[in-house]
Coordinates of C-alpha atoms in Angstrom, one line a residue:
X5 CA 65.2 15.3 119.3
X6 CA 65.3 11.5 120.3
X7 CA 66.1 9.2 117.0
X8 CA 64.9 5.5 117.4
X9 CA 67.5 3.0 118.0
X10 CA 67.8 -0.3 116.3
X11 CA 65.6 -1.9 119.2
X12 CA 63.1 0.8 118.7
X13 CA 62.8 0.3 115.0
X14 CA 62.2 -3.8 115.7
X15 CA 59.7 -3.0 118.4
X16 CA 57.6 -0.5 115.9
X17 CA 58.0 -2.7 112.9
X18 CA 57.1 -5.6 114.6
X19 CA 53.8 -3.7 116.3
X20 CA 53.0 -2.8 112.1
X21 CA 53.0 -6.6 111.4
X22 CA 51.1 -7.9 113.8
X23 CA 48.3 -5.2 113.6
X24 CA 48.5 -5.6 109.8
X25 CA 47.8 -9.7 110.5
X26 CA 45.3 -9.0 113.1
X27 CA 43.2 -6.7 110.3
X28 CA 43.4 -9.3 107.6
X29 CA 42.0 -11.8 110.1
X30 CA 39.1 -9.5 110.5
X31 CA 38.4 -8.7 107.1
X32 CA 38.8 -12.2 106.4
X33 CA 35.8 -12.9 109.4
X34 CA 38.6 -15.1 111.7
X35 CA 38.8 -12.3 114.0
X36 CA 35.5 -10.9 115.7
X37 CA 34.5 -7.1 116.2
X38 CA 34.6 -7.6 119.6
X39 CA 38.0 -9.2 119.4
X40 CA 39.8 -6.6 117.3
X41 CA 38.3 -3.7 119.2
X42 CA 41.3 -3.6 121.7
X43 CA 43.5 -4.3 119.4
X44 CA 42.8 -1.6 117.3
X45 CA 42.5 0.8 119.9
X46 CA 45.8 0.6 121.2
X47 CA 47.1 0.9 117.9
X48 CA 45.1 4.8 117.8
X49 CA 42.2 3.6 115.7
X50 CA 38.8 4.8 116.5
X51 CA 35.0 4.4 115.2
X52 CA 33.4 7.9 115.1
X53 CA 30.5 9.2 113.7
X54 CA 31.6 8.9 110.0
X55 CA 33.7 6.2 110.2
X56 CA 37.4 5.5 111.5
X57 CA 39.7 7.9 113.3
X58 CA 43.5 7.1 113.8
X59 CA 45.5 9.4 116.4
X60 CA 48.9 9.5 115.8
X61 CA 51.5 10.1 118.7
X62 CA 53.7 13.1 118.5
X63 CA 55.9 12.3 121.7
X64 CA 56.1 15.5 123.8
X65 CA 54.7 17.5 121.1
X66 CA 58.4 16.8 118.7
X67 CA 58.6 16.5 114.9
X68 CA 61.0 16.4 112.5
X69 CA 60.8 18.2 109.5
X70 CA 60.5 14.9 107.6
X71 CA 58.4 13.3 110.1
X72 CA 55.6 16.4 109.1
X73 CA 56.4 16.0 105.6
X74 CA 55.2 12.6 106.1
X75 CA 52.4 13.3 107.3
X76 CA 51.6 15.9 105.0
X77 CA 52.0 12.8 102.0
X78 CA 49.8 10.3 104.5
X79 CA 46.8 12.8 104.8
X80 CA 47.0 13.4 100.8
X81 CA 46.9 10.1 100.2
X82 CA 44.9 8.0 102.5
X83 CA 42.8 11.1 103.7
X84 CA 41.1 14.0 102.4
X85 CA 44.1 16.2 102.9
X86 CA 44.3 17.6 106.4
X87 CA 45.0 16.5 109.7
X88 CA 43.7 17.8 113.5
X89 CA 46.2 18.5 116.3
X90 CA 44.8 17.9 119.6
X91 CA 45.5 19.1 123.2
X92 CA 47.5 15.8 124.1
X93 CA 49.8 17.1 121.1
X94 CA 48.7 14.3 119.0
X95 CA 47.8 14.6 115.0
X96 CA 43.7 12.8 113.9
X97 CA 43.3 11.7 110.7
X98 CA 39.4 11.8 110.6
X99 CA 38.6 10.2 107.2
X100 CA 41.1 7.0 106.5
X101 CA 40.1 4.1 105.2
X102 CA 39.7 1.2 107.7
X103 CA 41.2 -1.4 105.9
X104 CA 44.1 0.9 104.9
X105 CA 45.3 2.0 108.5
X106 CA 48.1 -1.4 108.3
X107 CA 49.5 0.8 105.1
X108 CA 49.4 4.1 107.1
X109 CA 51.1 2.6 110.5
X110 CA 53.9 1.4 108.2
X111 CA 54.2 4.7 106.4
X112 CA 54.6 6.2 110.3
X113 CA 57.2 3.7 111.0
X114 CA 59.5 4.6 108.1
X115 CA 59.5 7.8 109.7
X116 CA 60.0 6.8 113.6
X117 CA 56.8 7.3 114.5
X118 CA 53.5 5.3 115.2
X119 CA 50.0 5.1 116.8
X120 CA 50.4 3.3 119.6
X121 CA 49.0 3.8 122.8
X122 CA 46.8 6.5 121.6
X123 CA 43.3 5.1 122.9
X124 CA 42.8 2.1 124.9
X125 CA 42.9 1.7 129.1
X126 CA 47.0 2.5 129.0
X127 CA 49.3 5.3 129.8
X128 CA 49.0 7.6 126.4
X129 CA 51.1 10.1 125.0
X130 CA 53.4 11.9 127.5
X131 CA 53.3 15.9 127.4
X132 CA 55.2 19.1 127.8
X133 CA 55.9 22.4 127.4
X134 CA 56.2 23.8 123.9
X135 CA 59.2 25.8 124.4
X136 CA 61.1 23.0 126.6
X137 CA 64.8 23.5 126.3
X138 CA 64.3 27.3 125.2
X139 CA 62.4 29.2 127.6
X140 CA 64.4 31.2 129.6
X141 CA 62.1 30.8 132.6
X142 CA 62.3 26.5 133.2
X143 CA 64.6 24.8 135.9
X144 CA 65.8 22.2 133.1
X145 CA 64.9 20.3 129.8
X146 CA 61.8 18.3 130.8
X147 CA 62.3 16.3 127.5
X148 CA 64.6 14.0 128.5
X149 CA 62.2 12.9 131.7
X150 CA 59.2 12.6 129.1
X151 CA 61.7 10.4 126.9
X152 CA 62.2 8.3 130.0
X153 CA 58.7 7.9 130.3
X154 CA 57.8 7.0 126.8
X155 CA 60.5 3.9 126.9
X156 CA 59.1 3.2 130.4
X157 CA 55.4 3.1 129.5
X158 CA 55.2 1.6 126.0
X159 CA 54.0 -1.5 126.0
X160 CA 54.4 -1.8 130.1
X161 CA 52.9 -5.5 130.5
X162 CA 51.7 -4.3 133.9
X163 CA 49.5 -1.5 132.4
X164 CA 47.8 -2.4 129.2
X165 CA 44.8 -3.1 130.4
X166 CA 44.1 -0.3 133.4
X167 CA 40.7 0.4 134.7
X168 CA 40.9 3.6 132.1
X169 CA 43.0 5.8 130.4
X170 CA 46.2 7.4 132.2
X171 CA 47.7 10.8 131.1
X172 CA 51.2 12.4 132.2
X173 CA 52.2 15.4 131.6
X174 CA 55.5 17.5 132.7
X175 CA 56.7 20.9 133.4
X176 CA 59.9 22.3 134.2
X177 CA 59.3 25.8 134.0
X178 CA 57.9 28.8 136.5
X179 CA 54.5 28.8 134.2
X180 CA 52.7 25.8 133.8
X181 CA 52.6 25.6 129.7
X182 CA 51.8 21.5 130.3
X183 CA 48.1 22.1 132.5
X184 CA 50.0 19.3 135.2
X185 CA 47.1 19.7 137.5
X186 CA 44.8 18.3 134.8
X187 CA 46.4 15.1 134.7
X188 CA 46.3 11.5 135.8
X189 CA 49.8 12.0 137.1
X190 CA 51.3 15.8 136.8
X191 CA 54.8 16.1 137.4
X192 CA 56.3 19.5 138.1
X193 CA 60.8 19.4 138.3
X194 CA 62.3 21.4 140.9
X195 CA 65.5 21.8 142.9
X196 CA 66.3 20.7 146.7
X197 CA 68.3 22.7 149.1
X198 CA 71.0 21.1 147.6
X199 CA 70.7 21.9 144.1
X200 CA 69.3 18.1 143.2
X201 CA 66.9 17.5 140.8
X202 CA 63.8 15.6 141.4
X203 CA 59.8 16.4 141.1
X204 CA 56.8 17.3 143.0
X205 CA 54.3 14.9 142.3
X206 CA 50.5 15.8 141.6
X207 CA 48.1 12.3 141.1
X208 CA 44.5 12.6 140.3
X209 CA 43.8 15.5 137.7
X210 CA 41.0 15.3 134.9
X211 CA 38.6 17.3 133.3
X212 CA 35.6 15.4 131.9
X213 CA 32.5 14.4 133.5
X214 CA 33.8 15.1 136.8
X215 CA 36.9 17.9 136.5
X216 CA 39.4 17.9 139.6
X217 CA 42.6 19.5 139.8
X218 CA 45.4 17.1 140.7
X219 CA 46.3 17.1 144.4
X220 CA 50.2 17.1 145.9
X221 CA 51.1 13.6 146.9
X222 CA 54.7 14.0 147.0
X223 CA 56.7 17.3 147.5
X224 CA 59.9 16.0 146.2
X225 CA 61.0 13.0 144.9
X226 CA 64.8 12.2 143.6
X227 CA 64.9 11.8 140.1
X228 CA 66.4 8.5 140.5
X229 CA 63.0 7.1 141.9
X230 CA 61.0 8.5 139.3
X231 CA 60.0 5.1 137.6
X232 CA 59.4 2.9 140.6
X233 CA 57.5 5.6 142.4
X234 CA 55.2 6.2 139.0
X235 CA 55.4 2.1 139.4
X236 CA 53.5 2.1 142.9
X237 CA 51.3 4.7 141.9
X238 CA 49.7 3.1 138.9
X239 CA 49.8 -0.7 140.8
X240 CA 47.3 1.0 143.7
X241 CA 45.2 2.5 140.6
X242 CA 45.2 -0.6 138.6
X243 CA 44.1 -2.7 142.3
X244 CA 41.9 -0.8 143.3
X245 CA 40.4 1.4 140.5
X246 CA 37.1 0.9 139.6
X247 CA 36.3 -1.5 136.4
X248 CA 32.4 -1.6 136.9
X249 CA 31.3 1.8 135.9
X250 CA 33.5 3.5 133.1
X251 CA 32.5 7.0 134.2
X252 CA 34.5 6.5 138.0
X253 CA 36.5 4.9 136.6
X254 CA 39.7 7.1 136.4
X255 CA 41.7 7.3 139.3
X256 CA 41.2 11.0 140.4
X257 CA 37.8 9.1 141.5
X258 CA 40.0 6.5 143.5
X259 CA 41.8 9.6 144.8
X260 CA 38.9 11.1 145.9
X261 CA 37.0 8.0 147.7
X262 CA 40.3 7.3 149.4
X263 CA 41.4 11.2 150.2
X264 CA 44.9 12.0 149.1
X265 CA 46.3 11.3 153.0
X266 CA 45.5 7.4 152.4
X267 CA 45.8 7.4 148.6
X268 CA 49.6 8.6 149.4
X269 CA 49.9 5.9 151.9
X270 CA 49.3 3.5 149.9
X271 CA 51.4 4.4 147.4
X272 CA 54.4 4.6 150.0
X273 CA 53.7 1.2 151.1
X274 CA 53.6 0.0 147.5
X275 CA 56.9 1.9 146.8
X276 CA 58.7 0.2 149.8
X277 CA 58.5 -3.0 148.0
X278 CA 59.9 -1.5 144.9
X279 CA 62.3 1.4 146.3
X280 CA 65.7 0.9 145.0
X281 CA 65.0 -1.6 142.8
X282 CA 65.6 -2.6 139.1
X283 CA 64.0 0.9 138.0
X284 CA 66.0 3.1 139.7
X285 CA 67.4 5.3 137.3
X286 CA 70.7 6.1 137.2
X287 CA 72.7 9.5 136.5
X288 CA 74.4 7.6 133.3
X289 CA 70.8 6.6 132.1
X290 CA 69.7 10.5 132.1
X291 CA 73.1 11.5 130.4
X292 CA 72.6 9.0 128.0
X293 CA 69.2 10.0 126.9
X294 CA 69.8 14.0 127.4
X295 CA 72.2 13.5 124.8
X296 CA 69.5 13.3 122.0
X297 CA 68.0 16.9 123.7
X298 CA 72.1 18.4 123.4
X299 CA 71.3 22.4 122.1
X300 CA 71.7 23.2 118.2
X301 CA 74.4 24.9 117.3
X302 CA 73.1 28.6 117.6
X303 CA 75.3 31.2 116.5
X304 CA 76.6 34.1 119.0
X305 CA 74.5 36.9 117.6
X306 CA 73.4 40.4 118.9
X307 CA 70.5 40.9 121.1
X308 CA 68.1 42.0 120.0
X309 CA 69.1 42.3 116.2
X310 CA 68.9 45.5 114.9
X311 CA 67.1 44.2 111.6
X312 CA 64.7 42.8 113.9
X313 CA 64.1 45.8 115.6
X314 CA 63.9 48.0 112.6
X315 CA 61.5 46.1 110.8
X316 CA 59.0 46.2 114.1
X317 CA 58.8 49.8 114.1
X318 CA 59.0 50.3 110.4
X319 CA 55.6 47.8 110.0
X320 CA 52.9 47.8 112.3
X321 CA 51.4 44.4 111.0
X322 CA 54.5 42.7 111.9
X323 CA 55.0 44.2 115.1
X324 CA 51.2 43.2 115.8
X325 CA 52.5 39.7 114.9
X326 CA 55.5 40.0 116.9
X327 CA 53.5 41.1 120.2
X328 CA 51.7 37.7 120.1
X329 CA 53.3 35.2 117.9
X330 CA 57.1 35.8 119.1
X331 CA 58.6 34.4 122.3
X332 CA 61.6 35.4 124.3
X333 CA 64.6 32.6 123.9
X334 CA 67.1 31.7 126.2
X335 CA 69.8 32.2 123.8
X336 CA 70.7 35.9 122.9
X337 CA 69.5 36.8 119.4
X338 CA 66.8 33.8 118.8
X339 CA 63.8 33.9 119.6
X340 CA 60.6 31.3 119.4
X341 CA 58.0 31.5 116.7
X342 CA 53.8 30.1 117.2
X343 CA 52.2 29.8 113.8
X344 CA 48.7 30.0 114.5
X345 CA 46.4 27.4 113.5
X346 CA 43.3 29.6 114.3
X347 CA 42.6 31.7 111.3
X348 CA 39.2 32.8 110.6
X349 CA 37.2 30.2 109.1
X350 CA 39.4 27.8 109.7
X351 CA 38.3 24.7 112.5
X352 CA 40.9 25.3 115.2
X353 CA 43.9 22.7 115.5
X354 CA 43.4 21.8 111.9
X355 CA 46.5 22.1 109.2
X356 CA 46.3 21.0 105.5
X357 CA 49.0 19.2 103.5
X358 CA 49.5 22.4 102.1
X359 CA 50.9 23.9 105.2
X360 CA 52.3 20.9 106.5
X361 CA 54.7 21.2 103.7
X362 CA 55.0 24.8 104.2
X363 CA 55.8 24.3 107.8
X364 CA 58.2 21.6 107.1
X365 CA 60.2 24.2 105.0
X366 CA 60.4 27.0 107.5
X367 CA 61.4 24.4 110.5
X368 CA 64.5 23.0 107.7
X369 CA 65.5 26.9 106.9
X370 CA 65.1 28.9 110.0
X371 CA 64.9 26.0 112.9
X372 CA 67.3 23.5 112.8
X373 CA 64.8 21.2 111.4
X374 CA 62.4 20.9 114.0
X375 CA 58.9 21.9 115.7
X376 CA 57.0 21.6 118.1
X377 CA 53.0 20.8 118.6
X378 CA 51.3 22.9 121.4
X379 CA 48.6 22.1 123.8
X380 CA 46.6 25.0 122.7
X381 CA 46.7 23.2 119.1
X382 CA 49.2 25.7 117.4
X383 CA 52.5 24.9 116.1
X384 CA 55.9 26.6 117.4
X385 CA 59.1 27.4 115.4
X386 CA 61.9 27.1 118.3
X387 CA 65.0 28.2 117.1
X388 CA 64.5 30.8 115.0
X389 CA 67.4 34.0 114.6
X390 CA 65.8 37.1 115.4
X391 CA 67.0 38.3 112.2
X392 CA 64.8 35.6 110.0
X393 CA 61.8 36.7 112.0
X394 CA 60.4 38.9 109.1
X395 CA 61.0 36.6 106.5
X396 CA 59.4 33.3 108.5
X397 CA 56.4 36.1 109.2
X398 CA 55.4 36.9 105.1
X399 CA 56.4 33.1 104.5
X400 CA 53.7 31.8 106.9
X401 CA 51.3 35.0 106.5
X402 CA 51.3 33.5 102.8
X403 CA 50.2 30.2 103.9
X404 CA 47.4 31.3 106.4
X405 CA 49.5 30.8 109.5
X406 CA 50.3 34.0 110.5
X407 CA 47.0 35.1 112.4
X408 CA 48.2 37.4 115.1
X409 CA 46.3 35.9 117.8
X410 CA 48.0 34.0 120.4
X411 CA 46.2 34.3 123.8
X412 CA 43.7 36.2 122.4
X413 CA 40.0 35.4 122.3
X414 CA 40.4 33.8 119.0
X415 CA 42.8 31.6 119.6
X416 CA 40.4 28.6 121.0
X417 CA 41.1 25.4 121.9
X418 CA 38.2 23.4 120.2
X419 CA 37.5 19.7 120.0
X420 CA 36.0 18.2 116.3
X421 CA 32.6 18.0 118.0
X422 CA 29.7 16.6 116.7
X423 CA 31.0 17.2 112.8
X424 CA 32.8 14.3 113.4
X425 CA 32.9 12.7 116.7
X426 CA 30.4 9.7 117.9
X427 CA 30.6 10.8 121.0
X428 CA 29.8 14.4 121.1
X429 CA 26.4 16.0 122.5
X430 CA 26.9 19.0 120.0
X431 CA 29.1 20.5 117.0
X432 CA 31.9 22.5 118.6
X433 CA 33.3 23.6 114.7
X434 CA 30.0 25.5 114.1
X435 CA 30.2 27.6 117.5
X436 CA 34.1 28.4 117.1
X437 CA 33.3 29.6 113.4
X438 CA 30.7 32.2 114.7
X439 CA 32.6 33.5 117.9
X440 CA 35.2 34.1 115.2
X441 CA 32.6 36.2 113.1
X442 CA 31.7 38.1 116.2
X443 CA 35.3 38.9 117.2
X444 CA 37.2 39.3 113.5
X445 CA 38.7 42.9 114.6
X446 CA 42.2 42.3 115.5
X447 CA 42.3 45.8 117.3
X448 CA 39.5 44.8 119.5
X449 CA 40.9 41.2 120.3
X450 CA 44.2 43.4 121.1
X451 CA 41.9 45.5 123.1
X452 CA 40.7 42.6 125.4
X453 CA 44.1 41.5 125.9
X454 CA 44.6 37.9 127.4
X455 CA 42.1 35.4 127.5
X456 CA 41.1 31.7 127.1
X457 CA 37.9 30.6 125.5
X458 CA 38.0 26.8 124.8
X459 CA 34.7 24.5 123.7
X460 CA 34.1 21.0 123.9
X461 CA 31.5 19.0 122.4
X462 CA 30.6 17.2 125.4
X463 CA 31.5 16.6 128.9
X464 CA 34.6 13.9 128.3
X465 CA 36.1 18.0 127.6
X466 CA 38.6 17.2 124.6
X467 CA 38.5 20.7 124.3
X468 CA 39.8 21.5 128.0
X469 CA 36.7 24.1 128.5
X470 CA 36.9 23.4 132.2
X471 CA 40.0 25.2 132.8
X472 CA 39.4 28.1 130.6
X473 CA 38.5 32.1 131.3
X474 CA 35.3 31.3 129.2
X475 CA 34.3 27.4 128.7
X476 CA 31.7 26.3 126.4
X477 CA 30.2 23.1 126.6
X478 CA 27.8 21.2 124.0
X479 CA 25.1 19.5 125.8
X480 CA 21.9 17.4 124.6
X481 CA 18.4 18.5 125.0
X482 CA 15.4 17.0 123.7
X483 CA 17.8 15.9 120.8
X484 CA 19.0 19.6 120.2
X485 CA 22.2 21.4 120.5
X486 CA 22.9 23.7 123.8
X487 CA 25.7 25.3 125.1
X488 CA 26.5 25.6 128.9
X489 CA 28.7 28.7 129.8
X490 CA 32.0 28.6 132.6
X491 CA 33.6 31.3 133.7
X492 CA 36.6 31.8 135.8
X493 CA 38.9 28.7 135.1
X494 CA 42.7 29.1 134.0
X495 CA 46.0 27.0 133.3
X496 CA 49.1 27.6 134.7
X497 CA 50.6 27.1 138.4
X498 CA 47.4 29.1 139.8
X499 CA 44.8 26.4 137.6
X500 CA 41.3 26.5 138.8
X501 CA 38.4 24.7 137.4
X502 CA 35.4 27.4 135.9
X503 CA 32.0 27.3 137.0
X504 CA 28.8 27.4 135.1
X505 CA 26.9 30.9 135.0
X506 CA 23.4 29.1 134.6
X507 CA 21.1 27.6 132.0
X508 CA 22.6 26.7 129.1
X509 CA 21.9 28.5 125.3
X510 CA 21.0 28.0 121.8
X511 CA 23.9 27.9 119.3
X512 CA 23.0 31.2 117.9
X513 CA 22.9 32.9 121.6
X514 CA 26.6 31.9 122.3
X515 CA 28.1 34.5 120.3
X516 CA 26.4 37.8 121.9
X517 CA 26.7 35.8 125.3
X518 CA 30.4 36.1 125.0
X519 CA 30.1 39.6 124.0
X520 CA 28.3 40.4 127.1
X521 CA 30.9 39.0 129.4
X522 CA 33.4 40.5 127.5
X523 CA 31.7 43.8 127.9
X524 CA 31.7 43.6 131.5
X525 CA 35.3 43.2 131.7
X526 CA 35.9 46.2 129.4
X527 CA 33.7 48.2 131.5
X528 CA 34.8 46.9 135.1
X529 CA 38.7 46.6 134.6
X530 CA 41.5 48.4 135.8
X531 CA 44.4 49.5 133.6
X532 CA 46.7 46.2 134.7
X533 CA 43.9 43.6 134.5
X534 CA 43.5 40.7 132.6
X535 CA 39.5 39.2 131.9
X536 CA 40.2 36.4 134.9
X537 CA 41.8 39.0 137.5
X538 CA 39.0 41.4 136.9
X539 CA 36.5 38.4 137.2
X540 CA 38.4 37.3 140.5
X541 CA 38.3 40.8 141.9
X542 CA 34.4 41.3 141.2
X543 CA 32.9 37.3 141.0
X544 CA 30.2 36.1 138.4
X545 CA 27.3 37.7 139.4
X546 CA 28.0 40.9 137.1
X547 CA 28.9 38.7 134.1
X548 CA 25.6 36.2 135.2
X549 CA 23.5 39.0 135.2
X550 CA 24.8 40.6 132.0
X551 CA 24.8 37.3 130.1
X552 CA 21.1 36.8 130.8
X553 CA 19.3 40.5 130.6
X554 CA 17.0 40.4 128.6
X555 CA 17.3 37.2 127.1
X556 CA 14.2 35.7 125.2
X557 CA 13.4 32.1 125.8
X558 CA 12.1 31.7 122.5
X559 CA 14.1 29.5 120.4
X560 CA 15.4 31.6 117.7
X561 CA 15.4 31.0 113.9
X562 CA 17.2 27.9 113.0
X563 CA 20.3 28.5 111.1
X564 CA 21.0 25.9 108.3
X565 CA 24.7 24.8 108.9
X566 CA 24.8 21.9 106.3
X567 CA 26.9 24.0 104.0
X568 CA 29.7 24.6 106.9
X569 CA 29.7 20.8 108.1
X570 CA 30.5 20.2 104.4
X571 CA 33.7 22.4 104.8
X572 CA 34.4 21.7 108.5
X573 CA 34.5 18.2 107.2

């Protein structure tokens, strides 16, 4: 993985010192709350419903075991012993003390981490495939390109105060696991007829209040022009993006207003002044960065490993876990292992300090000291020998990290929602818990098969509910929490935005509505169909009809969730 050089470390240390001074001046009354706000935001510090929230950057989802140990230590010393992984492959601490955040940033800097540009109207954390570098279906390793973009975007003087936040994702695989079309810029690595590596460029994607999938603005961009072309896109956005209305400030609104053809024309015109200039990236620079992502010392191993196959044959529970949580590796004899952060009764994406230590130890023993955070809010050990997979499972199971539900209904993406977030209209975590309780039979989940269910507490769509097969959105009606259901969304190369099935539901109704939707699928599917396949074949109406059948419009008795709120907090 990438390691800081002296310049990287100096920049981050200076940033911590600057922030410490800014915070000290604020606490002394020399810097107003309004003056501090943009400064703290670009250092990842929000003010949420109950207090501060600090978002920590995990560039393209990669962590070393030492860094995860530090996150465990920070969460234990400065928070409540829990961190939350987000869809942007970052970690959030939800209970830090305001005045202690400079100390946290100093701790992060000691292990080559920071919280820079995890908030604010700037280029945010660059994300990619959690199986980058080991996926059999990838054209090339996307991480060197992510690192190039990280270095280019961090502290970029021209793009520090954009009209709105800006997100970039990179994919290099046949299956898009980075959801690139749901980003402001999506980059798909491709090769031309001569074998030259370049990018298919998508612009104007984003979810939130106006969910839109990105549109292709260029079918092939030679890699040497990556930075100059992105400069051109951001300059057009920075010049013409709306600043009078934050709800219409994202680049997707500009692209929609201009049309993709006109937007592309303006980008090309801007690029004509930048092309072949100082930001052209030579092959030597790509080679330099790629050295940081050289393959680890993989062994020559039998594939498949006989002992691994014997364990699968002898242990049904292990076999079920392997089927859902163990993934094919490009190197014979190895596997990539996903550790689920979706155990029953746990807020999706939450990981305790003890679990962080356990994962760090697993990474050191079995995966060359590295791990990845996924878009789906889980953790991956990317380089496990097949003969070690059984031991990894046993250890993970003892720490509640081996729920065999990856890709199943309870492998939910879920934002913190109204329990923590000041922007949320409704709580997300109690809904996730209720769905977990309703579908707690793994055999039934296996019968349902591959399906995605995502939950957002407001229209900002931090839970990416729009691109889930079943999406749940919390809405506020007269100071009461209701939930709108969408179906038909999906990620990948065939990305789609889900459609609302009708009026929203009470919280208590949601699990049974999900059960009704699943029942239609189980009745109507053919042997080879997933939920999304059946939905696309028969349409939305049978699902809508079942969801509202016999619905009692009177509100059910209200459940007291105060005890759950304390647990989830």
